[in-house]
Amino acid sequence: MRLPSLLRRTPFRLTLLFLALFVAAAGAILAYVYLASASEARTRAEADVRNEFGSLTSTYSQRGVDALNQALVDRILRGDAYLYILMRADGSKITGSLDASPVDPAKRGQWITFRLTDTDVNGRVRRREAIGLEMQLAGGERLFVGQDMGDTEAYLARLTQALWGAMALVILLGLAGGLFISRNVERAMMRLNRAVAAVQEGDLKARVDMRGGGGDELQELATGLNTMLDRMEASMASIRHAGDAIAHDLRSPLTRMRAKLEVALIDAEAGKIDGVDALGIALDEADQLLKTFNTVLAIARLQAAAGRTPDPAVFDVADLAADMAELYEPAAEDKTLDFAAEIERGLLIEGNRPFLAQALANVIDNAIKYTPAGGAVTLRARRRSSGEIEVSVTDTGPGVPEEDRERVVQRFVRLDNSRTEPGSGLGLSLVVAVLEAHGGRVQLDEGPGAYEGSGPGLRVALVVAPAQAAA
C-alpha cells in the first residue's frame, strides 16, 4: 500500500528519525532517573534502619530485653514508619508490628527485600515493598528492624508516569510539527516541480512562484532556478536570433555566389571569358562564408566555457599590443591614416593569447575600416589606477551613437552607416565573448570628437584583471 505523499517527504522522515532518537535518549534518561531515585531511596532507608537498629541494641545492652520490649511497644504505639519484631531464641514472637520474621534463616545478618500485604480503607489488598535486617542479640534473642518502602515506590511510580506523559506529549508535538513542516516543504516543492514540468513541456517562460518565501534554502533554490531559466531563455532566443540572422545574412552571399557561378558557367560554355576569374570571385565569397561560420563557432566555444578562460597562460599584453601595431600599421598607411601606439610595459595577464589577439585585431580592423582617409587611429595599452589592464583603440571615424552602443555588440547587428562595408556583424560580438570569457569587459565611448567634418570617432577599451602573480 502506497503511503500518502506527505508521509513520503524527506522532512517528515527526518522528523520521525529525530523523534526516534529523542525517544531512545528520553528512555535512557528515564531509566537513569528511576534507578538513581530508587537507589537513593534504598540507601537512605538502609541508613535509617541502621540508626534505628543501633538505638534499640543500645537500649538492650544497657537495660536488657524488658527495656527493649518496652521501647518497641512505645514505638509501635506512636506509629513509627519502622517494622519491628522481637523473638526469643526459639523463634517465638515476643512483640512487634509483624506477625513473623520475613527473613530466611540462611540470610540472617543480610539486607532483604520483601512484600507487605494489607488492605486499604476500601478493602482492596495492597502489596508494598519493604526492606529490613535481622540480627541476633547477645542473649540469644533475635531482633528484626525494617522500613516500609511503599511511599517511595508510589513516588517512583508517579515520577515514571509523569516522564512517560511528557515523552508522549513531545512525540505528539513532534509528529504535528513534522506534518506541518512537510506540508510547507511539499507546497514549495510543488511550485518547483510545476516550473520544471512546464519547462519540460517547452514553456521556457515558466518561473517558480517565490511569493511567501522566507529566504531559506528552498528560496535560494527557486531564485537559482529562475536565474537559470532566464539565462536558458536568453540563450535559446540568442540561438533562434543567430539562426535567423545567419539565414538572412548568408542568403545574399550565397545568392550572389550562385549567380556568379551560373554566369561564369554560361560565359565559359560560350567561350566569352576565362572561367578562372569568375571562380576566383566565387572562392572569395566562399571564404567570407567560412569566416562567418568560424566566427560563430568561436563565439559558441567561448560562451560554452561559462566564464572560464580556455587554455589560459600568463603573458604580457604589451607584447601583444606591439605585435598588433606592427601588423596593422602598413594597412593604416595604405589608407593614409595616422597610426600611433602608446604602450606601457609589464602588463601581465592570464588568458588565451590567440583569442585576445583575435579580439584586438577585430577592434583595430574596424577602426581602420571605418575611419576616413586622413584620419587617425591610436592604440594604447596601460594599467589603470584601479590596477586593471586596459587596451584601447581610438579612431576619428563616424563613431557609434550612444543609444546604439549596447546593440552594436550583439551578433549580426550592423548599423546603417556600415552596410556598404564588407562584414558579417560578428566582430564586436566576438570581442565581447572573448572578454567575458576572461572575466573582463568591453567599453565603448566617444572618440576625440568631431573635427573638420570627421568624427566624433569611437574609443573601444578592452579591460581585464592583471595576473595574480603580478597583482
Short mmCIF file of C-alpha atoms in Angstrom, two decimals, residues 202-454:
data_model
loop_
_atom_site.label_atom_id
_atom_site.label_comp_id
_atom_site.label_asym_id
_atom_site.label_seq_id
_atom_site.Cartn_x
_atom_site.Cartn_y
_atom_site.Cartn_z
CA GLY A 202 8.58 23.52 -23.81
CA ASP A 203 7.40 26.60 -21.90
CA LEU A 204 10.68 28.45 -21.31
CA LYS A 205 8.82 31.41 -19.80
CA ALA A 206 7.71 29.33 -16.78
CA ARG A 207 9.16 30.54 -13.48
CA VAL A 208 8.97 29.43 -9.85
CA ASP A 209 6.47 31.44 -7.81
CA MET A 210 8.53 32.71 -4.87
CA ARG A 211 5.75 34.52 -3.01
CA GLY A 212 5.77 33.76 0.70
CA GLY A 213 9.40 32.59 0.68
CA GLY A 214 11.31 33.05 3.91
CA GLY A 215 14.80 33.38 2.46
CA ASP A 216 15.65 29.75 3.26
CA GLU A 217 17.41 27.13 1.12
CA LEU A 218 14.28 26.50 -0.94
CA GLN A 219 14.00 30.22 -1.66
CA GLU A 220 17.64 30.24 -2.77
CA LEU A 221 16.98 27.17 -4.94
CA ALA A 222 13.95 28.86 -6.51
CA THR A 223 15.97 32.01 -7.18
CA GLY A 224 18.77 29.99 -8.73
CA LEU A 225 16.32 28.03 -10.86
CA ASN A 226 14.64 31.22 -12.08
CA THR A 227 18.04 32.72 -12.91
CA MET A 228 18.98 29.56 -14.79
CA LEU A 229 15.70 29.66 -16.72
CA ASP A 230 16.26 33.34 -17.54
CA ARG A 231 19.67 32.53 -18.97
CA MET A 232 18.32 29.47 -20.78
CA GLU A 233 15.54 31.54 -22.34
CA ALA A 234 18.04 34.22 -23.34
CA SER A 235 20.35 31.57 -24.80
CA MET A 236 17.53 29.97 -26.77
CA ALA A 237 16.43 33.37 -28.01
CA SER A 238 20.02 34.12 -28.99
CA ILE A 239 20.24 30.80 -30.81
CA ARG A 240 17.00 31.50 -32.67
CA HIS A 241 18.16 35.00 -33.47
CA ALA A 242 21.55 33.73 -34.62
CA GLY A 243 19.89 31.13 -36.83
CA ASP A 244 17.58 33.71 -38.35
CA ALA A 245 20.41 36.17 -38.76
CA ILE A 246 22.71 33.60 -40.34
CA ALA A 247 19.99 32.58 -42.74
CA HIS A 248 19.29 36.23 -43.56
CA ASP A 249 22.91 37.36 -43.87
CA LEU A 250 24.13 34.32 -45.78
CA ARG A 251 21.26 34.30 -48.21
CA SER A 252 22.61 37.25 -50.19
CA PRO A 253 26.22 36.00 -50.44
CA LEU A 254 25.02 32.54 -51.39
CA THR A 255 22.68 34.01 -53.99
CA ARG A 256 25.48 36.17 -55.39
CA MET A 257 27.89 33.26 -55.44
CA ARG A 258 25.36 31.04 -57.25
CA ALA A 259 24.61 33.78 -59.76
CA LYS A 260 28.29 34.38 -60.49
CA LEU A 261 28.93 30.66 -60.88
CA GLU A 262 25.97 30.39 -63.21
CA VAL A 263 27.13 33.39 -65.29
CA ALA A 264 30.69 32.04 -65.34
CA LEU A 265 29.42 28.66 -66.49
CA ILE A 266 27.34 30.23 -69.32
CA ASP A 267 30.20 32.54 -70.44
CA ALA A 268 32.72 29.72 -70.28
CA GLU A 269 30.47 27.49 -72.38
CA ALA A 270 30.06 30.33 -74.89
CA GLY A 271 33.79 30.96 -74.92
CA LYS A 272 33.34 34.60 -73.96
CA ILE A 273 35.50 34.66 -70.80
CA ASP A 274 38.00 32.62 -68.94
CA GLY A 275 36.18 30.96 -66.08
CA VAL A 276 39.21 31.19 -63.75
CA ASP A 277 38.45 34.81 -62.80
CA ALA A 278 34.81 34.04 -62.07
CA LEU A 279 35.79 31.06 -59.96
CA GLY A 280 38.25 33.25 -58.04
CA ILE A 281 35.43 35.64 -57.15
CA ALA A 282 33.25 32.72 -56.10
CA LEU A 283 36.08 31.42 -53.90
CA ASP A 284 36.31 34.85 -52.23
CA GLU A 285 32.62 34.67 -51.44
CA ALA A 286 33.04 31.15 -50.08
CA ASP A 287 35.94 32.29 -47.90
CA GLN A 288 33.75 35.04 -46.47
CA LEU A 289 31.07 32.46 -45.64
CA LEU A 290 33.61 30.20 -43.97
CA LYS A 291 34.95 33.15 -42.00
CA THR A 292 31.42 33.89 -40.76
CA PHE A 293 30.87 30.30 -39.69
CA ASN A 294 34.27 30.13 -37.96
CA THR A 295 33.49 33.30 -36.04
CA VAL A 296 30.13 31.90 -34.90
CA LEU A 297 31.84 28.69 -33.76
CA ALA A 298 34.47 30.68 -31.86
CA ILE A 299 31.79 32.67 -30.06
CA ALA A 300 29.93 29.44 -29.21
CA ARG A 301 33.11 27.92 -27.79
CA LEU A 302 33.74 30.94 -25.60
CA GLN A 303 30.16 31.02 -24.34
CA ALA A 304 30.28 27.28 -23.64
CA ALA A 305 33.30 27.93 -21.40
CA ALA A 306 30.83 29.59 -18.95
CA GLY A 307 33.16 32.37 -17.83
CA ARG A 308 36.30 30.18 -17.78
CA THR A 309 39.25 31.11 -19.95
CA PRO A 310 40.11 28.32 -22.40
CA ASP A 311 43.78 27.21 -22.24
CA PRO A 312 44.95 30.14 -20.05
CA ALA A 313 48.58 31.25 -19.82
CA VAL A 314 50.36 34.28 -18.33
CA PHE A 315 51.73 36.72 -20.91
CA ASP A 316 52.49 40.43 -21.35
CA VAL A 317 49.72 42.36 -23.08
CA ALA A 318 52.31 44.94 -24.11
CA ASP A 319 53.96 42.38 -26.40
CA LEU A 320 50.58 41.53 -27.93
CA ALA A 321 49.75 45.22 -28.50
CA ALA A 322 53.19 45.82 -30.06
CA ASP A 323 52.68 42.90 -32.44
CA MET A 324 49.24 44.20 -33.46
CA ALA A 325 50.65 47.70 -34.04
CA GLU A 326 53.39 46.31 -36.25
CA LEU A 327 50.86 44.18 -38.17
CA TYR A 328 48.28 46.93 -38.86
CA GLU A 329 50.49 49.99 -39.30
CA PRO A 330 51.10 49.26 -43.00
CA ALA A 331 47.34 48.83 -43.60
CA ALA A 332 46.74 52.23 -41.95
CA GLU A 333 49.43 53.86 -44.09
CA ASP A 334 47.89 52.40 -47.24
CA LYS A 335 44.67 54.24 -46.32
CA THR A 336 46.63 57.41 -45.44
CA LEU A 337 45.74 57.13 -41.76
CA ASP A 338 47.93 58.39 -38.93
CA PHE A 339 48.56 55.27 -36.80
CA ALA A 340 50.11 55.70 -33.33
CA ALA A 341 50.86 53.25 -30.48
CA GLU A 342 51.31 54.18 -26.80
CA ILE A 343 52.26 51.01 -24.89
CA GLU A 344 53.33 50.57 -21.28
CA ARG A 345 55.45 47.56 -20.39
CA GLY A 346 54.92 44.88 -17.78
CA LEU A 347 51.17 44.39 -18.28
CA LEU A 348 50.92 40.72 -17.28
CA ILE A 349 47.55 38.98 -17.52
CA GLU A 350 46.40 35.36 -17.53
CA GLY A 351 44.40 34.41 -20.58
CA ASN A 352 44.26 32.87 -24.02
CA ARG A 353 46.59 34.89 -26.23
CA PRO A 354 45.16 33.76 -29.62
CA PHE A 355 41.61 34.70 -28.61
CA LEU A 356 42.71 38.08 -27.19
CA ALA A 357 44.78 38.68 -30.33
CA GLN A 358 41.72 37.99 -32.48
CA ALA A 359 39.60 40.35 -30.36
CA LEU A 360 42.17 43.16 -30.58
CA ALA A 361 42.62 42.55 -34.31
CA ASN A 362 38.85 42.89 -34.83
CA VAL A 363 38.82 46.23 -32.99
CA ILE A 364 41.81 47.63 -34.92
CA ASP A 365 40.47 46.32 -38.21
CA ASN A 366 37.11 48.05 -37.59
CA ALA A 367 38.87 51.30 -36.67
CA ILE A 368 40.91 51.28 -39.89
CA LYS A 369 37.92 50.18 -41.98
CA TYR A 370 35.52 52.91 -40.81
CA THR A 371 37.96 55.82 -40.39
CA PRO A 372 38.02 58.09 -43.46
CA ALA A 373 41.31 58.78 -45.26
CA GLY A 374 43.39 61.40 -43.49
CA GLY A 375 42.08 60.39 -40.05
CA ALA A 376 43.93 58.84 -37.13
CA VAL A 377 43.90 55.58 -35.17
CA THR A 378 45.60 55.27 -31.76
CA LEU A 379 46.38 52.02 -29.92
CA ARG A 380 47.07 52.29 -26.18
CA ALA A 381 47.99 49.69 -23.56
CA ARG A 382 48.18 50.83 -19.96
CA ARG A 383 47.46 49.99 -16.33
CA ARG A 384 44.50 51.81 -14.80
CA SER A 385 44.63 53.40 -11.35
CA SER A 386 42.37 50.54 -10.19
CA GLY A 387 45.07 48.05 -11.21
CA GLU A 388 43.14 46.70 -14.21
CA ILE A 389 44.81 46.29 -17.58
CA GLU A 390 43.30 48.31 -20.45
CA VAL A 391 43.97 48.05 -24.17
CA SER A 392 42.07 50.70 -26.14
CA VAL A 393 41.72 51.68 -29.80
CA THR A 394 40.60 55.24 -30.60
CA ASP A 395 39.70 56.43 -34.10
CA THR A 396 38.31 59.55 -35.75
CA GLY A 397 35.64 57.74 -37.74
CA PRO A 398 31.85 58.24 -37.65
CA GLY A 399 31.58 56.62 -34.22
CA VAL A 400 28.59 54.83 -32.72
CA PRO A 401 25.63 56.79 -31.28
CA GLU A 402 25.25 56.29 -27.54
CA GLU A 403 21.79 54.73 -27.94
CA ASP A 404 23.26 52.05 -30.28
CA ARG A 405 26.32 51.07 -28.21
CA GLU A 406 24.58 48.24 -26.35
CA ARG A 407 23.03 46.91 -29.56
CA VAL A 408 26.12 47.09 -31.76
CA VAL A 409 27.95 44.39 -29.77
CA GLN A 410 25.20 41.84 -30.45
CA ARG A 411 25.52 39.18 -33.12
CA PHE A 412 24.88 40.17 -36.75
CA VAL A 413 23.99 43.75 -35.81
CA ARG A 414 25.25 46.27 -38.34
CA LEU A 415 24.42 49.97 -38.23
CA ASP A 416 23.13 51.80 -41.27
CA ASN A 417 26.43 53.62 -41.87
CA SER A 418 28.30 50.30 -42.14
CA ARG A 419 26.01 48.45 -44.54
CA THR A 420 28.17 49.39 -47.50
CA GLU A 421 31.29 47.90 -45.95
CA PRO A 422 32.04 44.14 -46.14
CA GLY A 423 31.48 42.17 -42.98
CA SER A 424 29.10 39.92 -41.10
CA GLY A 425 28.36 41.92 -37.96
CA LEU A 426 30.18 39.42 -35.73
CA GLY A 427 33.37 41.36 -34.98
CA LEU A 428 32.36 43.17 -31.80
CA SER A 429 30.22 40.28 -30.58
CA LEU A 430 33.33 38.07 -30.74
CA VAL A 431 35.27 40.74 -28.81
CA VAL A 432 32.61 40.79 -26.09
CA ALA A 433 32.59 36.96 -25.90
CA VAL A 434 36.39 36.89 -25.54
CA LEU A 435 36.42 39.50 -22.78
CA GLU A 436 33.57 37.82 -20.88
CA ALA A 437 35.44 34.50 -21.01
CA HIS A 438 38.42 36.31 -19.45
CA GLY A 439 36.32 37.93 -16.74
CA GLY A 440 36.76 41.32 -18.39
CA ARG A 441 34.52 43.79 -20.18
CA VAL A 442 34.29 45.99 -23.28
CA GLN A 443 33.66 49.75 -23.00
CA LEU A 444 32.50 51.87 -25.93
CA ASP A 445 32.92 55.63 -25.62
CA GLU A 446 33.05 58.62 -27.91
CA GLY A 447 36.40 59.29 -29.59
CA PRO A 448 38.26 62.61 -29.76
CA GLY A 449 35.15 64.41 -31.07
CA ALA A 450 34.14 65.99 -34.37
CA TYR A 451 36.93 67.79 -36.20
CA GLU A 452 36.90 69.27 -39.73
CA GLY A 453 33.85 67.28 -40.73
CA SER A 454 35.11 63.99 -39.29
#
